[in-house]
XYZ file of C-alpha atoms in Angstrom:
607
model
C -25.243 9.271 13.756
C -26.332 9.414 10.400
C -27.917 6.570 8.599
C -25.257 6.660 5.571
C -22.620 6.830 8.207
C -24.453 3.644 10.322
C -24.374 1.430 6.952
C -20.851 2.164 6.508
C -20.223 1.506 10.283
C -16.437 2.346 9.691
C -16.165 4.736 12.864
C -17.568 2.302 15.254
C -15.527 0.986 18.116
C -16.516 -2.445 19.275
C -16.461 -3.819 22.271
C -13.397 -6.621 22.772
C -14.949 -9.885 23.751
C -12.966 -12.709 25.252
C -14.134 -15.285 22.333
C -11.313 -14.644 19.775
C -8.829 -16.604 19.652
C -4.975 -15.476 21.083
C -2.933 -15.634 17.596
C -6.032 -12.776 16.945
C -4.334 -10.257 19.007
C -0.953 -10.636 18.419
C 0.849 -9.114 14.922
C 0.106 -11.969 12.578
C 3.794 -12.442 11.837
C 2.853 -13.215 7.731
C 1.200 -10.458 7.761
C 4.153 -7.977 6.302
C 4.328 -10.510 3.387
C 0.759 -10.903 2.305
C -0.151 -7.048 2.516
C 3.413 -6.136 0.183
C 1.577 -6.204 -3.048
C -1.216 -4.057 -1.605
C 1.329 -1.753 -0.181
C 2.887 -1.510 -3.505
C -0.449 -0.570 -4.999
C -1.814 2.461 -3.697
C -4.628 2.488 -6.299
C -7.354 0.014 -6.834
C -10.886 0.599 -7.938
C -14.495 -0.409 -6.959
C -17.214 -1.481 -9.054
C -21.243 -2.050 -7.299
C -23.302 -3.514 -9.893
C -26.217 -5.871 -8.963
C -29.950 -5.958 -9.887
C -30.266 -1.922 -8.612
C -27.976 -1.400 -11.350
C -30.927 -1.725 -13.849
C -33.353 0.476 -11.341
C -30.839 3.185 -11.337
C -32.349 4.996 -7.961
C -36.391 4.768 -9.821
C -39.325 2.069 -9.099
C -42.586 2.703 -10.526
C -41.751 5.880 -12.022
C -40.704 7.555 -9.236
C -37.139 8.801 -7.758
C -36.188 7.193 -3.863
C -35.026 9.084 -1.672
C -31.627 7.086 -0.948
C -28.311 8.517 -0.558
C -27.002 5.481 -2.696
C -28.563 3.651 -5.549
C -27.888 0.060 -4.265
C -29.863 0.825 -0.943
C -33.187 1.120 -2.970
C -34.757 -2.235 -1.757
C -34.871 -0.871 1.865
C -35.585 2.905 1.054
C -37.672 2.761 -0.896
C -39.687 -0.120 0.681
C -39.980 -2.329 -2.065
C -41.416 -5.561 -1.177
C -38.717 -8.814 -1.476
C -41.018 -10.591 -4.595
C -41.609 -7.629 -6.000
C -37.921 -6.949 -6.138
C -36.867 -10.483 -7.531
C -39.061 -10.157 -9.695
C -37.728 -7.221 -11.024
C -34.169 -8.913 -10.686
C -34.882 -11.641 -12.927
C -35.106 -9.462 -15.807
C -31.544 -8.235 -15.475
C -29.852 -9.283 -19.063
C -26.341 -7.045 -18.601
C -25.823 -8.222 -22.634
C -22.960 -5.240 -22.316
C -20.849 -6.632 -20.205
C -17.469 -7.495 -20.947
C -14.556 -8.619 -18.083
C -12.037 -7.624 -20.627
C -13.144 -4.053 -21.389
C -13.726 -3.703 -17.850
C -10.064 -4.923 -16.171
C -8.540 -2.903 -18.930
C -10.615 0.030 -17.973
C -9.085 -1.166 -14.168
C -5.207 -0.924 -15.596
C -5.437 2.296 -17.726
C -6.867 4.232 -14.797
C -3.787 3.308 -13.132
C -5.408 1.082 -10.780
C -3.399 -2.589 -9.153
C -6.550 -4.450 -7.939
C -10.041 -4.791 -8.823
C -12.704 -4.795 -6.346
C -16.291 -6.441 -7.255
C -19.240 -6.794 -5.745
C -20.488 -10.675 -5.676
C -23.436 -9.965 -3.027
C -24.698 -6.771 -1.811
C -27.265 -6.064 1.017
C -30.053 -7.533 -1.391
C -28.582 -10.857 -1.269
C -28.213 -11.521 -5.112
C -25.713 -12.961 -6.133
C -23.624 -11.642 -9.171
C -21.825 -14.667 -9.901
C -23.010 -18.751 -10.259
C -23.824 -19.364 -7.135
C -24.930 -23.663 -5.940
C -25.513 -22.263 -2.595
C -28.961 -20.043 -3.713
C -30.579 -20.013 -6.958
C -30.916 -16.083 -6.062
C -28.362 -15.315 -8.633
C -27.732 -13.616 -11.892
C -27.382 -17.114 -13.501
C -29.568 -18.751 -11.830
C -32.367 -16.475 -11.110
C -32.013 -13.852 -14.345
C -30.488 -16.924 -16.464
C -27.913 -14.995 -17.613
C -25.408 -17.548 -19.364
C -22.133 -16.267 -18.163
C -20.783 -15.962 -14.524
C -18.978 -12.243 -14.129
C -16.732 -12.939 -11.166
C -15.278 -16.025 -13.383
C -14.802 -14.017 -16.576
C -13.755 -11.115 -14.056
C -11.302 -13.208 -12.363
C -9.579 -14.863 -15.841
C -9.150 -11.155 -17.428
C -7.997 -10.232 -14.135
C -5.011 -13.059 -14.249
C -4.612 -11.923 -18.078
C -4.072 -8.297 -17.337
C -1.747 -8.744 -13.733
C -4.473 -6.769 -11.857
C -5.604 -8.425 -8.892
C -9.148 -9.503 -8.178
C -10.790 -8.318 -4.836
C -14.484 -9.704 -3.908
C -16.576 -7.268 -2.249
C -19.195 -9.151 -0.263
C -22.574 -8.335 1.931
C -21.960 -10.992 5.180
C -24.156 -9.198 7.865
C -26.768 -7.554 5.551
C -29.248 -9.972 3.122
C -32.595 -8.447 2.753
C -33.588 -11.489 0.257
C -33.037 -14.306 3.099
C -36.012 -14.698 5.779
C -33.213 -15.346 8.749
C -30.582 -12.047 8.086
C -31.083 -8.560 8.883
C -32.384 -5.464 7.167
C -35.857 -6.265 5.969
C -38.364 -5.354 7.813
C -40.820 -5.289 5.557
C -41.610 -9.101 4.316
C -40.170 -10.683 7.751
C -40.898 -8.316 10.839
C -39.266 -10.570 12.906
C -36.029 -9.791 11.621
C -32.993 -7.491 12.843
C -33.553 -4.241 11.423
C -31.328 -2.318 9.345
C -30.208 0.469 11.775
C -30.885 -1.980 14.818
C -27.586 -2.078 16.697
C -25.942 -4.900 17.912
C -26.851 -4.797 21.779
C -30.490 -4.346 20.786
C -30.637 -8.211 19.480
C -27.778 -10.033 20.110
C -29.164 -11.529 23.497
C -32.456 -12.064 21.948
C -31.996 -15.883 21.533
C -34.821 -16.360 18.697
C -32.817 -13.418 16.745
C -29.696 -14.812 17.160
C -30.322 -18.531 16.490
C -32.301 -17.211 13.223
C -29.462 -14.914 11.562
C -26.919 -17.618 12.504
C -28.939 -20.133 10.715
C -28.697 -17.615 7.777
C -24.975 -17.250 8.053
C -24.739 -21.321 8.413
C -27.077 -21.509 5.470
C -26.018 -18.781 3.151
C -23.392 -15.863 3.353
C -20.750 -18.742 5.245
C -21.011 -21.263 2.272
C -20.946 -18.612 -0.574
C -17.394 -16.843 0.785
C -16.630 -20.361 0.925
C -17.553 -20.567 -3.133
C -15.515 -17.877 -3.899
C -12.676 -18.444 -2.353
C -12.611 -22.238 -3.951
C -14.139 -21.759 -6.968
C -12.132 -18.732 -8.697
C -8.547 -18.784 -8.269
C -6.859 -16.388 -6.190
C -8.740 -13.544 -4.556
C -6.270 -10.649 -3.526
C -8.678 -9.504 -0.702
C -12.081 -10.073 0.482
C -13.891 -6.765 1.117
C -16.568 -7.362 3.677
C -19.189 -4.620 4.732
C -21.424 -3.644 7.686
C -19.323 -6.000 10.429
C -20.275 -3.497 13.343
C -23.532 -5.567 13.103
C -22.027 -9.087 13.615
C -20.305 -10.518 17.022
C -16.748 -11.391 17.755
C -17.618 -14.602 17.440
C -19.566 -14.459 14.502
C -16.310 -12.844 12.646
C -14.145 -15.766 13.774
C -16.390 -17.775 11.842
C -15.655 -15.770 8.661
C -12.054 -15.024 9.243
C -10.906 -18.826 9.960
C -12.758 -19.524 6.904
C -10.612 -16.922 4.459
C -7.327 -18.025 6.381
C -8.326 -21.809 5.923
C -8.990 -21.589 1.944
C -7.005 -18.401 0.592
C -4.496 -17.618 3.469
C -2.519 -14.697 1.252
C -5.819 -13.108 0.934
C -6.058 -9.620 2.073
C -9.325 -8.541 5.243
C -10.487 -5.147 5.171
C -11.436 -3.315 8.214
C -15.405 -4.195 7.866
C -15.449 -7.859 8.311
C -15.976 -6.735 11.995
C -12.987 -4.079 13.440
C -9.414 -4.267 12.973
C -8.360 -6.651 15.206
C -9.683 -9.387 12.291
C -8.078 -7.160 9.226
C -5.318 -6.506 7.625
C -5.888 -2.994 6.831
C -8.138 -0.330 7.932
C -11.278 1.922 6.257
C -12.389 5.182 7.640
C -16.022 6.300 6.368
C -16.921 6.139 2.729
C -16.260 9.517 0.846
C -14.020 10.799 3.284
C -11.841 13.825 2.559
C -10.017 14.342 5.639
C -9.447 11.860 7.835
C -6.963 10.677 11.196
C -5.810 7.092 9.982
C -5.140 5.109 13.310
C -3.807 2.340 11.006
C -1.125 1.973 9.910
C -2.412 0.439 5.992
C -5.778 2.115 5.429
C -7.441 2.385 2.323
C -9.816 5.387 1.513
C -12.595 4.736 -0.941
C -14.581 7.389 -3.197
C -17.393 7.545 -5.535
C -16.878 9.350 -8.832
C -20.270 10.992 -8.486
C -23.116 10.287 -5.254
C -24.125 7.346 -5.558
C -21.988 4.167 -5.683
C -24.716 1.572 -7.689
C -25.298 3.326 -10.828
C -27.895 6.117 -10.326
C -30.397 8.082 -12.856
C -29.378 11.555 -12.977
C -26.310 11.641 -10.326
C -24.254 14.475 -12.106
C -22.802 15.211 -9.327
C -19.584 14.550 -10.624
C -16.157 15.329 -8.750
C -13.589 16.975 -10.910
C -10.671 15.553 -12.107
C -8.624 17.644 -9.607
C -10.467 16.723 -6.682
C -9.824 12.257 -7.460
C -6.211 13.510 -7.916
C -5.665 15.869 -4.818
C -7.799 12.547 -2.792
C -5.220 10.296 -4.349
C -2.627 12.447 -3.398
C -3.694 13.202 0.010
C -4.143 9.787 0.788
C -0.657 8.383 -0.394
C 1.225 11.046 1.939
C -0.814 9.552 4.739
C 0.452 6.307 3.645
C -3.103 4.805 2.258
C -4.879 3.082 -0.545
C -7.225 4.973 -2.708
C -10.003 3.177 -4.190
C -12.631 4.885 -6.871
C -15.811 3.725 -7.731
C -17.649 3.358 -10.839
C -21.329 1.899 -10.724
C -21.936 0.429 -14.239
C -25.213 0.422 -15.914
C -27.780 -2.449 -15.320
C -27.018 -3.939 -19.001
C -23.174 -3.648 -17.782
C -21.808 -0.620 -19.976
C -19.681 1.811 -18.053
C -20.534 5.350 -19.190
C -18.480 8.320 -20.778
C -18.214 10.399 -17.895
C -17.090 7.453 -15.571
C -14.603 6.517 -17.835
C -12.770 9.463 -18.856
C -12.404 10.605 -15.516
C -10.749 7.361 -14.838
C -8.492 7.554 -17.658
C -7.770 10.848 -16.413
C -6.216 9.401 -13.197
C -4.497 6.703 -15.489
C -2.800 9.690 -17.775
C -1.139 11.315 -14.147
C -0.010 7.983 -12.711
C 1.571 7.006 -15.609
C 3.702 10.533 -15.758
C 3.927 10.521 -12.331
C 3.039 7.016 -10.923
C 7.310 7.014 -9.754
C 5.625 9.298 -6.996
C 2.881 6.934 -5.676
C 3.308 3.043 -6.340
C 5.173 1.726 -3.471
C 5.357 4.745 -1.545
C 5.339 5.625 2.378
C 3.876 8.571 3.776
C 4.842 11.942 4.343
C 7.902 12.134 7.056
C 7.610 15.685 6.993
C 3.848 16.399 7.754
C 1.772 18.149 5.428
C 3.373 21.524 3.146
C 1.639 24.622 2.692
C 1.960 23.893 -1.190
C 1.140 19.880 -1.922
C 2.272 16.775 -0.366
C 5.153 14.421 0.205
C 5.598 10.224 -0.067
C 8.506 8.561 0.679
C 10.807 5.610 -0.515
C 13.178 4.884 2.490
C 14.832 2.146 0.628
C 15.553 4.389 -2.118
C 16.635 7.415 -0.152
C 13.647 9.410 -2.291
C 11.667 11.918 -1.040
C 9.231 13.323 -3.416
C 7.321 16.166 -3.823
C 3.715 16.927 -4.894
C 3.460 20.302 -5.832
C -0.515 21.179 -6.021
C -0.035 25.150 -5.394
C 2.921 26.854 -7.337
C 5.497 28.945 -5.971
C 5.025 32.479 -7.612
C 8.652 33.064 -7.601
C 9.736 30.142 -9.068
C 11.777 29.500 -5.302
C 9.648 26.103 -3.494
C 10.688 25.959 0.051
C 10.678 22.660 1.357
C 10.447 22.549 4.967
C 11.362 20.068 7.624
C 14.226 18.664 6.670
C 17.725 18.473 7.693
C 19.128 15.409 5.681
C 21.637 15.825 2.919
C 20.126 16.249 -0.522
C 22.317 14.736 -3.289
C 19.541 16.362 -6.028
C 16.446 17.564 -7.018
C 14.715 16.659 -10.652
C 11.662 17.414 -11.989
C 9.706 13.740 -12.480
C 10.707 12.605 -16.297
C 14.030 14.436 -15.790
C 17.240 12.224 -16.368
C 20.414 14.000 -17.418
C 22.395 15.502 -14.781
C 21.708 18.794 -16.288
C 18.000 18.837 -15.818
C 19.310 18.532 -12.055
C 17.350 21.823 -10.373
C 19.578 24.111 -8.291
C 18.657 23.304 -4.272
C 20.341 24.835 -1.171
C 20.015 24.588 2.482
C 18.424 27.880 3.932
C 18.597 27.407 7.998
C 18.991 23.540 10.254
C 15.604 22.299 8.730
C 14.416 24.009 5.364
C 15.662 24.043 1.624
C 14.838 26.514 -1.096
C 14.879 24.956 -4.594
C 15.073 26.663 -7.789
C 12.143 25.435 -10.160
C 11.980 28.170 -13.021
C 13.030 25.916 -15.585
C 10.178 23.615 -14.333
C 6.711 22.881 -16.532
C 3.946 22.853 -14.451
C 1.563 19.746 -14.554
C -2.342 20.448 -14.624
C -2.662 18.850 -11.639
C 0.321 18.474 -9.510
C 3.950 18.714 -10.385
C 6.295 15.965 -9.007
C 9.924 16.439 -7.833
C 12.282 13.683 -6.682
C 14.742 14.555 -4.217
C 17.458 11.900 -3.533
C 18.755 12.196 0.265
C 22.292 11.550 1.004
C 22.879 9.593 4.314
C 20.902 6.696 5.711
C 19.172 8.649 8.266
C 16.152 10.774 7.506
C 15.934 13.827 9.998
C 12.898 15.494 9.654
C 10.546 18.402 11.290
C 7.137 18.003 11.341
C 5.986 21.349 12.984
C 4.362 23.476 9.646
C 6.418 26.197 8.658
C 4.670 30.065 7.596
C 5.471 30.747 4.092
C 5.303 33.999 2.947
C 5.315 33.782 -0.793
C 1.987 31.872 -1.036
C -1.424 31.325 1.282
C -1.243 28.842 4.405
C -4.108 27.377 5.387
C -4.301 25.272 8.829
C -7.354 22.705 8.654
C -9.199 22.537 11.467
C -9.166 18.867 11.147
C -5.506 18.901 12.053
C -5.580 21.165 14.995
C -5.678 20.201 18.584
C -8.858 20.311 19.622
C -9.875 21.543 23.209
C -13.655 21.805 24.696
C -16.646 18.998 25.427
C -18.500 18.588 22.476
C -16.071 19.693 20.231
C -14.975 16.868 17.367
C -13.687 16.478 14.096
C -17.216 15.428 11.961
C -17.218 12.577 9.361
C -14.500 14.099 7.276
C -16.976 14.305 4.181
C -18.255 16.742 1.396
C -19.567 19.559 3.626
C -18.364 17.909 6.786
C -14.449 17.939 6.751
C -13.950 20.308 9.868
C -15.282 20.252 13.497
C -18.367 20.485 14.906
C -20.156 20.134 18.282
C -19.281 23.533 19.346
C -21.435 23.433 22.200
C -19.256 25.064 25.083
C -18.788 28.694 24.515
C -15.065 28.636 25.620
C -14.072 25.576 23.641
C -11.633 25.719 20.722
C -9.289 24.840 18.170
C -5.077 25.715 18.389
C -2.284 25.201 15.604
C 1.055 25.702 16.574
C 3.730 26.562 13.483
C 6.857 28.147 12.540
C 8.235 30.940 10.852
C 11.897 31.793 9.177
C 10.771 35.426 8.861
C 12.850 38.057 10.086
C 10.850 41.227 9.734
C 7.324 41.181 10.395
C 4.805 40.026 8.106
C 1.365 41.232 7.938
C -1.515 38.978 6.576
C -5.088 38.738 5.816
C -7.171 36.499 8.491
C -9.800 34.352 6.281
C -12.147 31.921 8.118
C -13.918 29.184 6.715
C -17.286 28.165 8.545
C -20.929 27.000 8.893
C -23.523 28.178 10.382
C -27.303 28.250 10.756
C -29.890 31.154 10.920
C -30.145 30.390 14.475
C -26.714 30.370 15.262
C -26.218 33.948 13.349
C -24.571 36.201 16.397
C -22.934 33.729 18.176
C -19.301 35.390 18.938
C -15.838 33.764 19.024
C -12.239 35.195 19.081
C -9.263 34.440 16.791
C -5.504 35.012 18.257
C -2.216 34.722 16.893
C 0.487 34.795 19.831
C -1.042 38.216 21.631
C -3.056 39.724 19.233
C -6.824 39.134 18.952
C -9.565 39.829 16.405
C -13.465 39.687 17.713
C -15.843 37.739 15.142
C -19.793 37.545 14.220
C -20.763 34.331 13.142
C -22.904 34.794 9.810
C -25.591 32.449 8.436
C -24.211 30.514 5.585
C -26.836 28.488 4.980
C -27.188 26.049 7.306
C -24.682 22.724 7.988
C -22.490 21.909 5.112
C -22.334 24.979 3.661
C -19.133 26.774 3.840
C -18.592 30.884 3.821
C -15.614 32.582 3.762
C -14.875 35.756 5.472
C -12.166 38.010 5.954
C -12.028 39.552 9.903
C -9.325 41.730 9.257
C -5.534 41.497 9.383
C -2.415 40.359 12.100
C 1.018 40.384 11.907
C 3.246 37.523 12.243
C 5.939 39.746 14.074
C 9.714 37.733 14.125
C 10.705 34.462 13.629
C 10.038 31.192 15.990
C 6.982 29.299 16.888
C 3.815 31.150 16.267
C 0.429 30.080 18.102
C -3.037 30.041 16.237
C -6.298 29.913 17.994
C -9.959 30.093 17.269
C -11.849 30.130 20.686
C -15.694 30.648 21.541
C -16.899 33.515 23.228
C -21.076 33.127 23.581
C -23.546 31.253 21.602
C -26.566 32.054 19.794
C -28.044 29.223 20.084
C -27.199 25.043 21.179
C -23.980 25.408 18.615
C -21.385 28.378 17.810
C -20.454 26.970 14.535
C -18.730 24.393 12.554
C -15.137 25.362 11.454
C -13.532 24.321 8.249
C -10.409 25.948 8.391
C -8.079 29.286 8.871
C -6.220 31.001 6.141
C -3.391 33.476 6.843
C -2.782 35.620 3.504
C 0.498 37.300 3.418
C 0.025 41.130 2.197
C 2.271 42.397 -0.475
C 4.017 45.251 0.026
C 2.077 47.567 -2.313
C -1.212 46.233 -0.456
C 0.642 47.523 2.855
C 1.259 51.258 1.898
């Protein structure tokens, strides 16, 4: 496993231990009414700014090599002194709560997540437990998770606290640092290495008794009401050790929210997958995906690597029709400013929800599956189904598959009179063909409402072929068959499968199609592949027919090709089978597959 992926510890699977406490198992029966606002949300945002704020990813002059900015401390094996030091000249004279909650509600965003205490144990708020603290230590005069938490109040957002319980590198008895105290647990140490090693045990506890237990106990006294604590790295505390924390958040704030990370979800309220994650499999049933704007998540010297507005939106998007939270981050400056480029990409988020918000506050997810063109949420308790049109129907005819309810009408999002009502029939038990000519297009996704008649939704979830347009089956979301073979992390580079290490293993997708006649289409495959993998052989199938492939170096792991291996025809109508199956291998691995894209042919292309 990665080190990123170990820090973020969101795919680990603990052991169960038989220290927690009954009510621990069971469905906590409040818990329906103090996740509704969160439910309602959809959208919150992050903020990580600390003392690595100021370093921005450089010490001495030089870049570390970190994945993210706030890790600095531990990559790039600075010593604890030396880093306090540095920390005590933090001044963040920019800083403004106001500015920065109203940056919070015109992106769109419900809640407000903020980092009190990272994995360098300083604390970003005034802290009586440890003078390691921004006003305290840096003497700056104001306390930002106060002034956060009154603009917060002021503006109706609600305040999250994001905070470090298993990692301190600043405190001689916690884990992570090495370096000053060799004694200690170390950062990628798991928990079976120490937790039977009595003098590393009684040592971190004494840190957790001394330090993180007492500060969550600050902030959830000392600063009104905290929608949700956001705790980090718990794959690297005990069951008993999260008791300790979760008793303490249901003694002092018990509306207030537990994510995933405080140690697995039998302690939370809602789930997190890994950070950055594009595709995912929630196994929760609230789950909140969270994204950086760029790289890095603490503000970082040269990370340009900005994502476009279309990709926060199609994330956002995405994750409401699988009925989860997204969260964006934004990693202010050291003296507290939020830059440009942060901010107008926010705003850009803000500008959609609020044309299109109707569509995503307070919605369920998808009871169809996934569409060929976009996504769909869900209102059950106002019979509304709507539709997120990402990929435009050339014709101006959407099909909208997988439903046989009653449709009283369809409207284009902003549409109120009766006669902006879009023409909509029933073509076959489960599909509907809908008339959106007189539509405009949105830059990023056009929303339509469609208000079912009857109180029982009957749905389809089995894709359906359309021919108009290109449909694309993620490997991600096909049934997986082989040892080895796995979806990866779900991020940048990584969102299909990989451990192709059995020759015959492979990936299937079963869908539909309303097609009479035969249609022909273009087979394009999406991989990844090494030099020494270059040769290996698979086949790809649909129903009977079969087309022999070469895997091609693309440039090693993460980087995808596309390549067209010639053409099949999907024959008649009914269910069609897909298949991508190994054949030899060039090396350990055959190759990591992204996805399969079956390109209908026009007619002219055909003669």
């Amino acid at each position: 496993m990665k080190r990123d992926e170990y820090m973020d510890g969101a795919g680990w699977e603990q052991e169960r231990s038989d220290i927690i406490p009954t009510d621990l198992w069971v469905n906590d029966r409040d818990h329906n009414r103090r996740i509704a606002w969160w439910r309602e949300a959809r959208f919150g945002l992050f903020v990580h700014w600390g003392p690595y704020s100021m370093l921005g990813g450089m010490w001495k002059g030089e870049r570390v090599d970190a994945n993210y900015a706030e890790h600095i401390q531990l990559r790039g094996k600075i010593p604890v002194a030396e880093y306090a030091e540095a920390a005590a000249g933090m001044n963040p004279e920019a800083f403004d709560a106001h500015e920065w909650v109203l940056l919070a509600k015109r992106s769109g965003a419900k809640y407000l997540i903020v980092t009190a205490k990272h994995h360098d144990g300083f604390a970003m708020y005034d802290s009586k437990v440890c003078d390691y603290s921004i006003t305290r230590h840096a003497n700056f005069p104001k306390d930002p998770i106060k002034e956060l938490a009154e603009a917060c109040r002021a503006e109706g957002i609600r305040l999250g606290i994001y905070y470090s319980h298993a990692m301190d590198w600043h405190h001689p008895d916690s884990q992570g640092n090495t370096l000053d105290y060799p004694g200690n647990i170390g950062a990628w140490d798991q928990l079976e290495d120490w937790i039977d090693d009595q003098d590393k045990r009684e040592r971190f506890e004494r840190y957790l008794h001394e330090k993180a237990l007492p500060q969550v106990e600050e902030l959830l006294t000392d600063y009104g009401p905290i929608g949700l604590m956001w705790f980090d790295c718990g794959h690297k505390i005990s069951d008993e050790h999260a008791v300790w924390f979760h008793d303490r958040v249901r003694r002092l704030q018990p509306d207030c929210l537990i994510n995933k990370r405080l140690r697995d979800d039998r302690f939370a309220d809602y789930g997190n997958p890994h950070d950055n994650q594009l595709r995912f499999h929630p196994v929760q049933q609230d789950w909140e995906s969270i994204h950086t704007l760029n790289d890095s998540w603490g503000f970082r010297y040269g990370d340009d690597h900005w994502k476009s507005p279309e990709e926060l939106i199609d994330q956002l998007l995405r994750v409401a029709a699988a009925n989860g939270n997204l969260v964006l981050n934004v990693g202010p400056l050291g003296n507290g400013a939020i830059d440009e480029t942060s901010r107008s990409l926010l705003e850009t988020v803000g500008s959609f929800l609020e044309r299109n918000g109707e569509a995503i506050y307070g919605t369920s997810g998808s009871p169809i599956g996934t569409p060929q063109w976009g996504y769909c949420t869900w209102k059950p308790e106002g019979n509304s189904l709507y539709l997120l049109v990402r990929d435009w129907p050339q014709d101006g005819y959407l099909i909208l598959p997988g439903l046989a309810s009653g449709v009283q009408y369809a409207r284009a999002i902003g549409a109120k009179a009766k006669e902006d009502r879009l023409a909509i029939r029933q073509i076959g038990p489960w599909d509907w063909q809908i008339d959106v000519r007189s539509v405009p297009q949105d830059a990023y996704a056009t929303v339509l409402e469609l208000k079912l008649s009857g109180e029982q939704l009957e749905s389809n979830g089995t894709p359906r072929f359309i021919s108009s347009m290109p449909n694309t089956f993620w490997a991600y979301d096909g049934v997986i068959e082989g040892e080895g073979l796995r979806c990866d992390n779900g991020k940048r580079g990584h969102d299909g499968v990989t451990g192709w290490t059995a020759p015959n293993a492979a990936v299937r997708w079963a869908f539909r199609s309303e097609e009479e006649g035969p249609v022909h289409c273009r087979i394009i495959v999406t991989l990844s592949a090494s030099a020494d993998q270059a040769g290996g052989r698979f086949e790809l199938s649909l129903d009977e027919q079969k087309l022999a492939c070469t895997v091609y170096d693309t440039g090693g792991d993460g980087c995808w090709g596309e390549y067209e291996i010639g053409r099949l025809t999907i024959r008649r109508a009914g269910i069609h089978h897909l298949e991508v199956r190994g054949i030899s291998l060039a090396s350990d691995a055959l190759m990591n597959l992204r996805k399969v894209t079956l390109l209908p042919v026009k007619r002219s292309e055909d003669s």
